[in-house]
Coordinates of C-alpha atoms in Angstrom, one line a residue:
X198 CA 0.0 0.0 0.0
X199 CA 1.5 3.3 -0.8
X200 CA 0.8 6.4 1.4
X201 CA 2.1 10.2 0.9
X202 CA 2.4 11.6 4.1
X203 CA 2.1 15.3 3.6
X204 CA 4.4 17.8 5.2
X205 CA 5.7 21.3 4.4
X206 CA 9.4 20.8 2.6
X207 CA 11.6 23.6 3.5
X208 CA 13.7 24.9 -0.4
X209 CA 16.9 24.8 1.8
X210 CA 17.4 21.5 0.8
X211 CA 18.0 22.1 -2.6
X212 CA 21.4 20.9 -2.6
X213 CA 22.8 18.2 -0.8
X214 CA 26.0 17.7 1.6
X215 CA 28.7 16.0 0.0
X216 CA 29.5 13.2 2.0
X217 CA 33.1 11.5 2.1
X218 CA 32.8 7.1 1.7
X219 CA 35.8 4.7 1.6
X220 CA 35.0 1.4 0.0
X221 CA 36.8 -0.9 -2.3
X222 CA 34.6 -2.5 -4.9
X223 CA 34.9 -6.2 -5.7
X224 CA 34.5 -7.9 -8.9
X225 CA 31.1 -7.4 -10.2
X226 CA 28.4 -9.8 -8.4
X227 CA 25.2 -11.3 -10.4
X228 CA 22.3 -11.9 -8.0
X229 CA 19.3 -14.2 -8.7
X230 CA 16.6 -14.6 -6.3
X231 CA 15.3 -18.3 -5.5
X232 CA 11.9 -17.2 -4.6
X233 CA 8.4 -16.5 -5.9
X234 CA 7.2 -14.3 -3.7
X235 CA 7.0 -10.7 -4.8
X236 CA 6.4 -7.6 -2.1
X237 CA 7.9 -4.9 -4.3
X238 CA 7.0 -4.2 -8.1
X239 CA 9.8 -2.1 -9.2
X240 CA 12.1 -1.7 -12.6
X241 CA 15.7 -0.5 -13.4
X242 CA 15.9 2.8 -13.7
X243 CA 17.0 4.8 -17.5
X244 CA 18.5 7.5 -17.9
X245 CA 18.6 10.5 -15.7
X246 CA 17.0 14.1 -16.6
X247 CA 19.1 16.5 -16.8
X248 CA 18.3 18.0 -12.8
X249 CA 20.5 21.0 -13.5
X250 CA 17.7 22.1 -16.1
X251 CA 15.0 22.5 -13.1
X252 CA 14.3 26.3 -11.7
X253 CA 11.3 24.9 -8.9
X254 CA 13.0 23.3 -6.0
X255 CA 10.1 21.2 -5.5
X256 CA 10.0 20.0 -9.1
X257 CA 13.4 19.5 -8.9
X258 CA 13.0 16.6 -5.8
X259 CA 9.8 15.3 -7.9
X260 CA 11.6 14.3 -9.8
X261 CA 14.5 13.1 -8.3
X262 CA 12.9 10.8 -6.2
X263 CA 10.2 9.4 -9.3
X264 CA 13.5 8.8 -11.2
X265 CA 15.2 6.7 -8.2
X266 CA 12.0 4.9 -6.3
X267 CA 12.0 2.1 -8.9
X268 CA 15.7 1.0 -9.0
X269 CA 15.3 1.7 -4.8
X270 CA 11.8 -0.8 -5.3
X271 CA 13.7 -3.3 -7.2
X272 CA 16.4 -3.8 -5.2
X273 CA 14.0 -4.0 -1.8
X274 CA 11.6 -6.9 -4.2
X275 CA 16.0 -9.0 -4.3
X276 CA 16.4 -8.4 -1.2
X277 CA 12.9 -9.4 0.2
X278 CA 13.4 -12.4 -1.8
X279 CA 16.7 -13.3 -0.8
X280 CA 15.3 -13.2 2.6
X281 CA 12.5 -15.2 2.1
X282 CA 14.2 -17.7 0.8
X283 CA 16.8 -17.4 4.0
X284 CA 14.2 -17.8 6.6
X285 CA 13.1 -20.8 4.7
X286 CA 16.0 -22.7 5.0
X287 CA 16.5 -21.5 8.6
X288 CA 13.3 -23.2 9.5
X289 CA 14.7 -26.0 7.4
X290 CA 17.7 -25.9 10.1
X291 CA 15.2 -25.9 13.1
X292 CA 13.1 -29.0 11.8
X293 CA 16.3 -30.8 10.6
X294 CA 15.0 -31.3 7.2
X295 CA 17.8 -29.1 5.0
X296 CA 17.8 -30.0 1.6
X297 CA 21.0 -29.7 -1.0
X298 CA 19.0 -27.5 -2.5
X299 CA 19.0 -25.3 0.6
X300 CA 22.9 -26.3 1.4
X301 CA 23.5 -25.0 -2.3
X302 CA 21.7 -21.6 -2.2
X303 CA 22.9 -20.4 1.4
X304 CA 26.8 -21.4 -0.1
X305 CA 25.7 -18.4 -2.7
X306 CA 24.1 -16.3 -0.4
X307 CA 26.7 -16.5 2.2
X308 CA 29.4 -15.9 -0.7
X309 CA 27.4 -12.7 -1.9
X310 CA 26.7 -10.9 1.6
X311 CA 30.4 -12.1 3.5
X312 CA 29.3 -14.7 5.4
X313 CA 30.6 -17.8 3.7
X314 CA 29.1 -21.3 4.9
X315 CA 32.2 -22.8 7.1
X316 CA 33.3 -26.8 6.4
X317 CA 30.9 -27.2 9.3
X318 CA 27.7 -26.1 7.1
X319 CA 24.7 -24.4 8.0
X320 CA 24.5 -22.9 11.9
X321 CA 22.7 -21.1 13.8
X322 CA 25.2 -18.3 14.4
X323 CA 25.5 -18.2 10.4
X324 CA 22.0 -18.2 9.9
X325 CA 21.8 -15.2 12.9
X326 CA 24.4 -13.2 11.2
X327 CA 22.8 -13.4 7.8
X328 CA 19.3 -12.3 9.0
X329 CA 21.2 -9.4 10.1
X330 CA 22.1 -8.5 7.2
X331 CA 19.9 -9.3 4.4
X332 CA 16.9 -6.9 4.9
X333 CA 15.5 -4.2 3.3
X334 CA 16.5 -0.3 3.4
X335 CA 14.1 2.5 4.0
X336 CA 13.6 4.3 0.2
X337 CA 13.6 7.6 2.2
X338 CA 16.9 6.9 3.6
X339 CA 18.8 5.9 0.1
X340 CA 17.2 8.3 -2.3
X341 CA 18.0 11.0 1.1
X342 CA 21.6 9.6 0.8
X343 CA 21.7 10.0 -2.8
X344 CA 20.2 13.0 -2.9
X345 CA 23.0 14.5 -0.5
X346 CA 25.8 12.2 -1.9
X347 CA 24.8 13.4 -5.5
X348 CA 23.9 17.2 -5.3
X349 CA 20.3 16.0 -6.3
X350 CA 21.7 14.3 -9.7
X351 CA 24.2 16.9 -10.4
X352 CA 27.4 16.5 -9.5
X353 CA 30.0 15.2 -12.1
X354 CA 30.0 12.0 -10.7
X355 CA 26.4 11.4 -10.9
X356 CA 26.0 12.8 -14.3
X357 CA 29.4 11.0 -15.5
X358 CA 30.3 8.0 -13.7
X359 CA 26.3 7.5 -12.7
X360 CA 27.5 7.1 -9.5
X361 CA 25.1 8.3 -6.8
X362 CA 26.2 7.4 -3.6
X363 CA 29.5 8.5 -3.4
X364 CA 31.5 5.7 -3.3
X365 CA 35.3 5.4 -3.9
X366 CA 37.1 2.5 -4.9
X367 CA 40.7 1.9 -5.1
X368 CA 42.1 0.4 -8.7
X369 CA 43.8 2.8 -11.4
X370 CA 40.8 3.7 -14.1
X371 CA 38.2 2.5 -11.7
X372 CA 36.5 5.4 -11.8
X373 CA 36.6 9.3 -11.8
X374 CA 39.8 11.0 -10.0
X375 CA 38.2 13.9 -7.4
X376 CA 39.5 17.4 -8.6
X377 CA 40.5 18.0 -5.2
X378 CA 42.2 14.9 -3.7
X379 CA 44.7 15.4 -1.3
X380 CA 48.3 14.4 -2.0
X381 CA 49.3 11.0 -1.7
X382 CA 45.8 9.5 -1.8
X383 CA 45.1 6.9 -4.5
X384 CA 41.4 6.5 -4.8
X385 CA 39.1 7.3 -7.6
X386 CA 35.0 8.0 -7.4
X387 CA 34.0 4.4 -8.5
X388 CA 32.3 4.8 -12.3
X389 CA 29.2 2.5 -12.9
X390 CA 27.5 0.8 -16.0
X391 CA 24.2 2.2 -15.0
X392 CA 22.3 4.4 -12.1
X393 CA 21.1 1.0 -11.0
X394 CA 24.2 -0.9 -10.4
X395 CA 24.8 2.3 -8.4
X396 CA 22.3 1.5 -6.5
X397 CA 22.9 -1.9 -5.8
X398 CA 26.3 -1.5 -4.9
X399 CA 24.9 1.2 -2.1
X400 CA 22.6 -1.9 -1.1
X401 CA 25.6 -4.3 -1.1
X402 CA 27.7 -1.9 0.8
X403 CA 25.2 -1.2 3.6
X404 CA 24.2 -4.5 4.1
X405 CA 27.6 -5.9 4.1
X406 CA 30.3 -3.4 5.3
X407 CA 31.6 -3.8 8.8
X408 CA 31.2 0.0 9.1
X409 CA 27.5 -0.2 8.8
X410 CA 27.3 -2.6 11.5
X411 CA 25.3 -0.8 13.8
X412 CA 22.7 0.2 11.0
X413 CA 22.3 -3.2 10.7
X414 CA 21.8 -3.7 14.3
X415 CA 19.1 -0.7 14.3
X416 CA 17.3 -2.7 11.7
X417 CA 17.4 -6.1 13.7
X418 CA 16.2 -4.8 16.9
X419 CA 13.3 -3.0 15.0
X420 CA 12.4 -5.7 12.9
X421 CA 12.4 -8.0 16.8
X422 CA 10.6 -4.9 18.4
X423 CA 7.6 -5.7 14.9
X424 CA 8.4 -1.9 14.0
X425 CA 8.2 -1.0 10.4
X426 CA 11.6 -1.4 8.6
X427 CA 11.0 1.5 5.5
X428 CA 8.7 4.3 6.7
X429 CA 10.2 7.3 7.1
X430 CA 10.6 6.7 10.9
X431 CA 12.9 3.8 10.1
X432 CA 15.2 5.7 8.1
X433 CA 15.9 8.3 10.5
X434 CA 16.3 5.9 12.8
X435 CA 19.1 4.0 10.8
X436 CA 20.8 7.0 9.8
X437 CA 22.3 7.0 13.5
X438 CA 24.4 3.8 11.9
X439 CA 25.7 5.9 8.9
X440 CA 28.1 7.7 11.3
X441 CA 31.1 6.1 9.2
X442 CA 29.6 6.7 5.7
X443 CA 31.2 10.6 6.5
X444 CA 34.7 12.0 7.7
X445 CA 31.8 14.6 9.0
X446 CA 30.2 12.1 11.2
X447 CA 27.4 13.3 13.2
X448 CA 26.7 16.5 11.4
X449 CA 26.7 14.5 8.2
X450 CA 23.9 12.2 10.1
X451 CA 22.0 14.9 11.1
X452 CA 22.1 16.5 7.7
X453 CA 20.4 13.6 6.7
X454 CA 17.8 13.6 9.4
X455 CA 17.1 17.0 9.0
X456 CA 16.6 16.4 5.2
X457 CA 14.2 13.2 5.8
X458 CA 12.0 15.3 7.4
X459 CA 11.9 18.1 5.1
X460 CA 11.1 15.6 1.9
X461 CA 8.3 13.9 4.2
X462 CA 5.8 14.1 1.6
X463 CA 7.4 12.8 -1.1
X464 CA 8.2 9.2 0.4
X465 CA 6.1 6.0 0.3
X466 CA 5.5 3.8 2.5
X467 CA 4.9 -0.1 2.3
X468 CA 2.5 -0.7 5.4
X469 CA 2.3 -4.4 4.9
X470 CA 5.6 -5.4 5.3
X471 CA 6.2 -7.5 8.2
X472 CA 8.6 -10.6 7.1

């Protein structure tokens, strides 16, 4: 079910807060989901408008956020089916009844999120860890990030290396070299294929990084407290586990706070969500 929550959005948000995030990207992954079950209806997202064109603030975040919510929608729908699939096989685990089938798939899951199935096999500590990290992500808290990350779709990484989220990676011809990076440092701003691997690689990231380890601890004790894991009250609530996405820290946090609340009626929310 979708739902505009309707708030007065303040124009001093027109611009965003470049942010400052260390990662190193990996070969690229392929994910394919092993369930039928479908939450989300979303699509890859084309190409971007040119946002520099836009003289209305507010049209400007329309349409921001109508370009990004269906990459952000697709990538919940993998993520939801990922975790479908996991919470299958952990019940599997409980009963004693795992299948190869089940063996095989959490070997591929485990592989993809960093938690690799051991010589041992399935456990219970493996299957806790991974339930800690494959879940969903507010879509007020990444199009928020990309919004601040990407000076609302125009910043010369966004329009050039359709990279959104600011993210860095550390191989020669990786990606674009910042115009102002300080002597001695080696890393490029990571160039993508497309906006939505962009996007995915900000899911990966999140879900996976041991920096973001108490996001995903946020998440958990929200999801065990049966509190909704993407309204907009999630996301502010997870940004408190971004504090190493920044070399700003908490000011970068509370930029994004501040700038959740401000967009409040342009977000959606999925009310029926409770896997």
């Amino acid at each position: 079910m979708r739902k505009l929550e309707l708030a007065v959005v303040s124009a001093a948000f027109g611009l965003g807060v470049f942010g400052w995030f260390r990662f190193e990207y990996p070969s690229k992954e392929t994910e394919q989901a092993a369930s039928n079950e479908i939450l989300f209806i979303g699509q890859a997202v084309g190409s971007a408008p040119d946002f520099s064109s836009f003289t209305d603030v507010t049209d400007k975040k329309q349409s921001f956020f109508e370009y990004l919510r269906p990459g952000v929608e697709l990538e919940n729908q993998r993520v939801q089916k990922e975790r479908t699939r996991l919470l299958r096989i952990a019940e599997h685990f409980a009963q004693g009844a795992l299948t190869g089938e089940d063996k095989s798939y959490a070997k591929r899951l485990g592989k993809l999120y960093d938690v690799e199935v051991t010589t041992q096999g399935i456990t219970q500590p493996w299957l806790d860890k991974m339930l800690h990290r494959v879940n969903v992500l507010p879509e007020s808290l990444v199009m928020t990030q990309a919004a601040n990350e990407s000076a609302w779709g125009t910043s010369r990484f966004a329009t050039q290396a359709n990279n959104y989220f600011g993210q860095w990676c550390y191989s020669q011809g990786c990606g674009l070299v910042p115009l102002q990076r300080n002597d001695g440092a080696s890393h490029e701003v990571a160039s993508f294929d497309s906006v939505q691997e962009s996007i995915h690689r900000y899911f990966m990231n999140v879900n996976r990084n041991k920096a973001y380890y108490d996001l995903r601890e946020i998440r958990f004790d929200r999801q065990e407290n049966e509190l909704s894991l993407i309204d907009s009250q999630a996301a502010i609530a997870l940004t408190d586990g971004l504090l190493k996405y920044s070399e700003r820290g908490e000011a970068y946090v509370k930029d994004l706070q501040t700038m959740i609340r401000h967009n409040d009626q342009f977000w959606t929310d999925y009310n029926d969500l409770t896997q």
